[in-house]
XYZ file of N, CA and C in Angstrom:
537
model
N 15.442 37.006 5.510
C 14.786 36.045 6.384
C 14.206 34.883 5.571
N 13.889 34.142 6.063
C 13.120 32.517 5.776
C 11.999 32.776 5.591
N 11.346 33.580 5.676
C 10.143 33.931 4.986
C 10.049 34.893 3.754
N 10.649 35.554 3.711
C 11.020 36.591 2.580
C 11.914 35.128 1.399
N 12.983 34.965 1.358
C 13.450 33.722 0.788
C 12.077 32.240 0.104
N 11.633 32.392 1.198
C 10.187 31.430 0.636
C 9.336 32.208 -0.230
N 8.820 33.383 -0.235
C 7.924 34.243 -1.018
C 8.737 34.385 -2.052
N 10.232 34.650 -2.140
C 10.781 35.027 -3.568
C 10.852 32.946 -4.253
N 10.973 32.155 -3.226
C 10.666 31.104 -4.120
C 9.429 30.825 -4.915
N 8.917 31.370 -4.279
C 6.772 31.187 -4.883
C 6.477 32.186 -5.891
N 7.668 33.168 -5.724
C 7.629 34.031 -7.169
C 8.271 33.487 -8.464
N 9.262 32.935 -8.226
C 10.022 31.906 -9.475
C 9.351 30.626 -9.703
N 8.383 30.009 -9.026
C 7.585 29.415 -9.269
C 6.876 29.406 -9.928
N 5.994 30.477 -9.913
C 4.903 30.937 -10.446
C 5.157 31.113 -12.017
N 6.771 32.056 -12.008
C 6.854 32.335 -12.897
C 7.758 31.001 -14.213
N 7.581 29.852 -13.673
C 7.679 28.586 -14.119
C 9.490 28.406 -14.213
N 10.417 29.257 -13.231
C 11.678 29.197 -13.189
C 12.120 28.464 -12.319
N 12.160 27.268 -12.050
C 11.610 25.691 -11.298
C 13.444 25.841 -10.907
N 14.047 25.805 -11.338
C 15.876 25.793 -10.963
C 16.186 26.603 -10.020
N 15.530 27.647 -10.200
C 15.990 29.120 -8.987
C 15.180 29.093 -7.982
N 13.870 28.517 -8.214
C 12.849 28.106 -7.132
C 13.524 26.750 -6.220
N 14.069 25.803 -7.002
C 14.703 24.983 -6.073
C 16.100 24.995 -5.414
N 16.718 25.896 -5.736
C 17.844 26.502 -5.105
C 17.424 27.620 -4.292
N 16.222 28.038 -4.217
C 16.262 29.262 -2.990
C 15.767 27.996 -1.952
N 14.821 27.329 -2.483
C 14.264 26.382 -1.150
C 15.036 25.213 -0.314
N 16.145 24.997 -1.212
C 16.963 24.082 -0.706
C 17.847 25.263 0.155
N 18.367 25.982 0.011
C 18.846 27.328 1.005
C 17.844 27.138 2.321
N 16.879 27.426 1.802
C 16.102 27.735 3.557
C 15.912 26.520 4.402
N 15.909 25.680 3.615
C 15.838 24.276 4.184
C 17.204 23.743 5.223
N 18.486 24.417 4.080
C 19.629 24.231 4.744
C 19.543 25.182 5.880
N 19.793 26.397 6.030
C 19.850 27.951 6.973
C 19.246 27.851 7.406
N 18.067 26.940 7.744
C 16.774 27.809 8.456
C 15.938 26.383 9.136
N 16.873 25.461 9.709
C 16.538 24.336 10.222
C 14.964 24.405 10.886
N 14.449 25.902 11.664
C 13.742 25.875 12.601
C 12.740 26.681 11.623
N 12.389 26.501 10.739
C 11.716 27.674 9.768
C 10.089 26.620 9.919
N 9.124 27.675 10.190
C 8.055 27.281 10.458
C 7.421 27.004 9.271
N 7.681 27.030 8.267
C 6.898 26.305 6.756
C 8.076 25.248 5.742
N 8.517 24.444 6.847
C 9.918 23.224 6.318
C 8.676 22.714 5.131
N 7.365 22.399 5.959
C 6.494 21.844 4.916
C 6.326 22.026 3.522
N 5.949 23.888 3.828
C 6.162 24.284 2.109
C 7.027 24.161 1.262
N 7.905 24.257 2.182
C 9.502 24.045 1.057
C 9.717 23.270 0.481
N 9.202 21.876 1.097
C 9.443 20.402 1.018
C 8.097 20.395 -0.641
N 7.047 20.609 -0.021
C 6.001 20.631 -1.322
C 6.637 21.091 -1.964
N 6.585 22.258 -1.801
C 6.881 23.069 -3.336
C 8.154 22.437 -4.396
N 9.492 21.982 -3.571
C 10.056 21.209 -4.038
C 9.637 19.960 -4.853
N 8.722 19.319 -4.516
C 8.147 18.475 -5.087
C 7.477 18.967 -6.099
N 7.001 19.770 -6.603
C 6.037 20.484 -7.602
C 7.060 20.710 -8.739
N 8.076 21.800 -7.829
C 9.370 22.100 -9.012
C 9.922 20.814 -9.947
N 10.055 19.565 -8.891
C 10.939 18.333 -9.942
C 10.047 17.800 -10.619
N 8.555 17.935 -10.294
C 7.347 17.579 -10.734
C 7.651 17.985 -12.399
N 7.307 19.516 -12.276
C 7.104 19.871 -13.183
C 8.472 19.752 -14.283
N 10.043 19.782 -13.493
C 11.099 19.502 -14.403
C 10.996 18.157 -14.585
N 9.650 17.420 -14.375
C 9.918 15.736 -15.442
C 10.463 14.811 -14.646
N 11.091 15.433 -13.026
C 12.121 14.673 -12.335
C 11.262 13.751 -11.397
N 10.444 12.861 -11.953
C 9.813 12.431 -11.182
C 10.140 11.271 -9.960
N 11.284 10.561 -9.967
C 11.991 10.246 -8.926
C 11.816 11.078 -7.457
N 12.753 12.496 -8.023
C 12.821 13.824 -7.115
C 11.266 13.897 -6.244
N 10.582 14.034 -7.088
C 9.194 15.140 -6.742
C 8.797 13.757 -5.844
N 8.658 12.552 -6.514
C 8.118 11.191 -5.435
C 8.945 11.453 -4.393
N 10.085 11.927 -3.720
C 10.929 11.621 -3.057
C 10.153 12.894 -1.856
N 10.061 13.968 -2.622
C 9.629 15.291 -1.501
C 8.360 15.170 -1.115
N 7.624 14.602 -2.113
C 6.442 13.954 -1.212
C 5.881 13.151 -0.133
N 6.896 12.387 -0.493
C 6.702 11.314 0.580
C 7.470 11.454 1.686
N 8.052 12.581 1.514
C 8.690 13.657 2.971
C 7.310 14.051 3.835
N 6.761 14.747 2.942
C 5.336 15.044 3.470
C 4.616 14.483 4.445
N 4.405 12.936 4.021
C 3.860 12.107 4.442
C 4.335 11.606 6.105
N 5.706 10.896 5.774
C 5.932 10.652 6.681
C 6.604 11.782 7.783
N 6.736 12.716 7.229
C 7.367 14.010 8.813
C 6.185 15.430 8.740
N 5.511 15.302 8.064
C 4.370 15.984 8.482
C 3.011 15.480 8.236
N 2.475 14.569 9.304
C 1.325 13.997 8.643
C -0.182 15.106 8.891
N 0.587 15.984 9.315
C -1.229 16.679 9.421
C -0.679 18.353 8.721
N -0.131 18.331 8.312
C 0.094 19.379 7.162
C -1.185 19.871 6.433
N -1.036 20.782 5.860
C -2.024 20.542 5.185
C -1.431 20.847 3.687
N -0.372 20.499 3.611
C -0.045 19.881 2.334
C 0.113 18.576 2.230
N -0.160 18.288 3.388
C -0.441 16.162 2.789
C -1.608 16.397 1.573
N -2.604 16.513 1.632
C -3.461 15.641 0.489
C -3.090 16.456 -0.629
N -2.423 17.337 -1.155
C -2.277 17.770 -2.458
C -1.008 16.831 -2.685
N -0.218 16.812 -1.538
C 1.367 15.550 -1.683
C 0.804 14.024 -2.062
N -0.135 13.223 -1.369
C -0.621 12.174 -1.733
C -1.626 12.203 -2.433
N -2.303 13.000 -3.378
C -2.728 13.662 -4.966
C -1.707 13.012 -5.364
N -0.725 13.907 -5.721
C 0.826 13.696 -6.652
C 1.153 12.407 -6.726
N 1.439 11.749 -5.119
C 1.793 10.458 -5.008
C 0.673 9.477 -6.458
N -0.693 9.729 -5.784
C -1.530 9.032 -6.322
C -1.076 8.863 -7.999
N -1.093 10.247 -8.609
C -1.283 10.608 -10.108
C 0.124 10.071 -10.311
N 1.152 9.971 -9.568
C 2.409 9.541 -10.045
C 2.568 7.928 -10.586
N 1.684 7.526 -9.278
C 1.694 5.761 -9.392
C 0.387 5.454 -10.660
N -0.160 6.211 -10.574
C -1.260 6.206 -11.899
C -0.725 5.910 -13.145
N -0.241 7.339 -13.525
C 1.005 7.883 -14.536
C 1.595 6.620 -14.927
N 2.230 5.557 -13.733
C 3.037 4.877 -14.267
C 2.915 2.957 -14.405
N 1.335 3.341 -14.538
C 0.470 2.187 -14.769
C 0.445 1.289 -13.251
N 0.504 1.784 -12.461
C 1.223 1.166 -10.912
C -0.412 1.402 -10.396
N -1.627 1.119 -10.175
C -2.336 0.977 -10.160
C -3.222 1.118 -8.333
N -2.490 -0.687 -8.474
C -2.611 -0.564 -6.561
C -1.823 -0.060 -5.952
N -0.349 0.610 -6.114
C 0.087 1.508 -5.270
C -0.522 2.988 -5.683
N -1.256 3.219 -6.595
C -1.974 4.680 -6.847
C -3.500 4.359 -6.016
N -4.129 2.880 -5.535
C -5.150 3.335 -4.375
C -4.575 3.239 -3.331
N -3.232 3.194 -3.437
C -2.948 3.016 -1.871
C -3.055 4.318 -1.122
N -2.290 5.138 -1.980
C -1.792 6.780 -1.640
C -3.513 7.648 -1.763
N -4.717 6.867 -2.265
C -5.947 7.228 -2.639
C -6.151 7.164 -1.184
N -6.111 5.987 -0.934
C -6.680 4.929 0.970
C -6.351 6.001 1.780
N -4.875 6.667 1.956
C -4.478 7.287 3.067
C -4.858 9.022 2.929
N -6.047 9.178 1.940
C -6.471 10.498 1.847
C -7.319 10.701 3.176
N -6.976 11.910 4.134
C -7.615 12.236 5.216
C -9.219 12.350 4.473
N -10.412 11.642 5.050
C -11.240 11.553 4.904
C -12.370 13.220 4.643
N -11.930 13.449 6.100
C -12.372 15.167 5.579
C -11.954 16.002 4.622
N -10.807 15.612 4.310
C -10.375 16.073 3.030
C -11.456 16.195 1.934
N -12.073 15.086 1.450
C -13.125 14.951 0.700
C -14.196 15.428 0.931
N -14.720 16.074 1.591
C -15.944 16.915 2.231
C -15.651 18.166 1.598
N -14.424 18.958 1.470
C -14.120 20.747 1.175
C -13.131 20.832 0.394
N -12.808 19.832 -0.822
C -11.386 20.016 -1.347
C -11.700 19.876 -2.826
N -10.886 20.617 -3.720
C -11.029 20.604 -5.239
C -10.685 19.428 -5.532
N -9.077 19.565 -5.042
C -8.653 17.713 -5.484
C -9.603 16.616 -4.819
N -10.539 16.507 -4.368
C -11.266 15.613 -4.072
C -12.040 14.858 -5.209
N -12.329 15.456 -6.394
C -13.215 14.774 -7.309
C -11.773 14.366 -8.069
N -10.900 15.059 -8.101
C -9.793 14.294 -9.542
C -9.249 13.419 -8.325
N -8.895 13.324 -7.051
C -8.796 12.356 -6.835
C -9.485 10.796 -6.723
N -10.814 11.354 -6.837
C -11.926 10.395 -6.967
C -11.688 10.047 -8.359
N -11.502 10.690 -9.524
C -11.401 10.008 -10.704
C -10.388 9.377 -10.933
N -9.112 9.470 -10.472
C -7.975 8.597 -10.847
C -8.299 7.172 -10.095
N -8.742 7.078 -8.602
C -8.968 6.336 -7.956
C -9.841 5.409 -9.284
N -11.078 5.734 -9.926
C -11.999 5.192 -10.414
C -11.228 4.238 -11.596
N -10.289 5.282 -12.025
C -9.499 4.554 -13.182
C -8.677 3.674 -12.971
N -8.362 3.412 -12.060
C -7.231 2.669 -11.377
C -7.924 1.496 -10.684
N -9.056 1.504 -10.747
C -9.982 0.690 -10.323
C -10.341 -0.411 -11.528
N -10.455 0.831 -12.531
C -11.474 0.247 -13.762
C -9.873 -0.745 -14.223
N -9.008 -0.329 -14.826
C -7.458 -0.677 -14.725
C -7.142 -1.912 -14.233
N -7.879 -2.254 -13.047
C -7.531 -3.975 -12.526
C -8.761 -4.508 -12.739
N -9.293 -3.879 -13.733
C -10.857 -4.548 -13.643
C -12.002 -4.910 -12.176
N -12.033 -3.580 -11.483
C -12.503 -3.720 -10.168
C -13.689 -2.936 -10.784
N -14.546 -3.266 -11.531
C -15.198 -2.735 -11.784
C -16.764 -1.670 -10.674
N -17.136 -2.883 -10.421
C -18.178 -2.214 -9.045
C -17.250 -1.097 -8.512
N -16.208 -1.161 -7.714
C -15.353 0.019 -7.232
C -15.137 0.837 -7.764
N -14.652 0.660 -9.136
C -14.835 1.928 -10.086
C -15.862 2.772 -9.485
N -16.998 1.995 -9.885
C -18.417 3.248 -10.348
C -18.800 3.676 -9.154
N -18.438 3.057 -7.962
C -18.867 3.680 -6.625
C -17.980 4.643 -6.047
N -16.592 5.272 -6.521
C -15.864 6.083 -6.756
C -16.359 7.201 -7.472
N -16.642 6.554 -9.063
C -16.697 7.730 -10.009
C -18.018 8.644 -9.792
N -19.352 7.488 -9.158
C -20.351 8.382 -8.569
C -20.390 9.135 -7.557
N -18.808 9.403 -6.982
C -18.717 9.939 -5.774
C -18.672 11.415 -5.829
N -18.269 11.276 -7.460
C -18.010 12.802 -8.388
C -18.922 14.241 -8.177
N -19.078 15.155 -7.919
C -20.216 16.092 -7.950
C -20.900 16.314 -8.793
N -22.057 16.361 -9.412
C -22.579 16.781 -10.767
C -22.228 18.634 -10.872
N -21.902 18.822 -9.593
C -21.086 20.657 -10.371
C -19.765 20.488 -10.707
N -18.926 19.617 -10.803
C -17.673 19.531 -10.600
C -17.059 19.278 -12.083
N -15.886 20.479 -12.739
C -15.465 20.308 -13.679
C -15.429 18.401 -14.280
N -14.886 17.180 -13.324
C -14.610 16.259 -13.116
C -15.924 15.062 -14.263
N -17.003 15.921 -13.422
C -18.426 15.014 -13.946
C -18.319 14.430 -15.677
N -18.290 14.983 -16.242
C -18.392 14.643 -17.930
C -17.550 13.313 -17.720
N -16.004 13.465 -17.389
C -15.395 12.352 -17.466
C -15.913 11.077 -16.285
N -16.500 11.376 -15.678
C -16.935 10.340 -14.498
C -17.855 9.608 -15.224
N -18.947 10.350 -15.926
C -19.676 9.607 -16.726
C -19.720 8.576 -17.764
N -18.691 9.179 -18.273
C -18.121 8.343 -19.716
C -17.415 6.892 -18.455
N -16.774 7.194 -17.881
C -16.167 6.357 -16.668
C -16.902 5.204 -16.988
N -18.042 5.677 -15.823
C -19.258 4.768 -15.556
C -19.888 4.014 -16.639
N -19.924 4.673 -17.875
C -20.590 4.446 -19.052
C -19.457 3.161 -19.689
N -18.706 3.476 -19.539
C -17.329 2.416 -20.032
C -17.809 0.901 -18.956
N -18.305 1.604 -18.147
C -18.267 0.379 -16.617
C -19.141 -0.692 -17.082
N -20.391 0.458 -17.658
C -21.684 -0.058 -18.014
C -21.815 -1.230 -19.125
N -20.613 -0.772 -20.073
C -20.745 -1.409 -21.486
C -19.667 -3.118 -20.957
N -18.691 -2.633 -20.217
C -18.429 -3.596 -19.634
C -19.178 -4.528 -18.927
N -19.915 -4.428 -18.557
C -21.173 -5.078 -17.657
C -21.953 -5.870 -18.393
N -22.145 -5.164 -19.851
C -23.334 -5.365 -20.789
C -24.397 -5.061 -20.614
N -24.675 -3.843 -19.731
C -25.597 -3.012 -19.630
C -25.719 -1.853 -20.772
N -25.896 -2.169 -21.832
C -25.695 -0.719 -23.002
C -27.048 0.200 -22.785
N -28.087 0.212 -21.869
C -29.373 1.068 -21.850
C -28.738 1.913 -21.100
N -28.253 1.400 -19.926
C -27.534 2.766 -18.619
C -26.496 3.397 -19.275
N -25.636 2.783 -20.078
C -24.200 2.987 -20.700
C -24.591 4.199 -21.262
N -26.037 4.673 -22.321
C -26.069 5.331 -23.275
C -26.796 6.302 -22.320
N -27.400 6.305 -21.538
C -27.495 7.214 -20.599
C -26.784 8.015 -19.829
N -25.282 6.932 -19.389
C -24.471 8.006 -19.126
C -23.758 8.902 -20.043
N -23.534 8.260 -21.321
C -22.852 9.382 -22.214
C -24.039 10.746 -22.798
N -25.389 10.237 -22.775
C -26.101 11.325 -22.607
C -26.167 12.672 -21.690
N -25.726 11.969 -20.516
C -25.563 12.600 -19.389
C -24.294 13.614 -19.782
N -23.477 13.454 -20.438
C -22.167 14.061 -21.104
C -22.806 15.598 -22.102
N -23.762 15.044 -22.776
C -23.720 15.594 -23.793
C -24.714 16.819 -23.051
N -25.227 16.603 -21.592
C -25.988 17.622 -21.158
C -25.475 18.707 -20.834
N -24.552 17.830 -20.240
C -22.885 19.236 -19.036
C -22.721 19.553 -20.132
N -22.107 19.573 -21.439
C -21.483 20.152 -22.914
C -22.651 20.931 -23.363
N -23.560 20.988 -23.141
C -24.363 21.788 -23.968
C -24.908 22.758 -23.081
């Protein structure tokens, strides 16, 4: 079945065998027109070319995502990818674009919510949007693996500014989370 076939793909996955994972999913995709997780298949596909480097591919299954399942709830980990892809490739304002169309609640209960907040920040800092930057990067949690680098962020923002009193405060702020 199409569900059994999907679980043995998420097992070759896991186990970082990205070729056999995308040949079982392209199977169910083909056989199984009416298969109630087309979504996952479609992600996970994207993850697999992701991770084989094929980044053409993986942009391509994402943005499947987008436009034929917009309330998935693999959209915001798909427009994550999108984001970090256009990042990745110095593409800046098309990496806030794919930031813009993050479901808002998303950011209320989601891990990727702070690394998406930090790429956003960088991609900010990147066209020299500076103010936007830091009102991003403070969007960061102070529990959130994310924080150390948000700081230095901000602190970069700061020295840019020619504010070096706040600047050295935020890298202080660094040296607190580290210790």
């Amino acid at each position: 079945s199409a569900r059994l076939e999907f679980r043995k793909a998420i097992s070759y996955y896991e186990k970082e065998n990205y070729l056999v994972c995308i040949s079982l999913l392209l199977h169910i995709l083909e056989t199984y027109p009416k298969f109630y997780n087309k979504d996952g298949c479609i992600f996970l596909l994207g993850e697999c070319f992701y991770a084989l480097d094929d980044i053409s591919k993986a942009e391509r299954e994402y943005k499947k995502i987008l436009e034929l399942y917009p309330d998935s709830k693999y959209l915001p980990p798909s427009l994550f990818a999108l984001q970090m892809i256009q990042y990745k490739s110095e593409n800046y304002e098309e990496s806030l674009y794919f930031y813009s169309l993050m479901p808002k609640k998303f950011f209320s209960s989601s891990n990727i919510a702070d690394s998406s907040y930090y790429i956003a920040g960088l991609s900010y800092y990147h066209l020299g949007m500076f103010d936007e930057a830091m009102e991003v990067a403070k969007s960061i949690d102070n529990k959130s693996r994310y924080y150390g680098i948000a700081q230095h962020l901000i602190g970069m923002i700061y020295i840019k500014k020619g504010d070096f009193y706040k600047s050295i405060r935020c890298f202080e702020k660094i040296l607190d989370v580290c210790s």
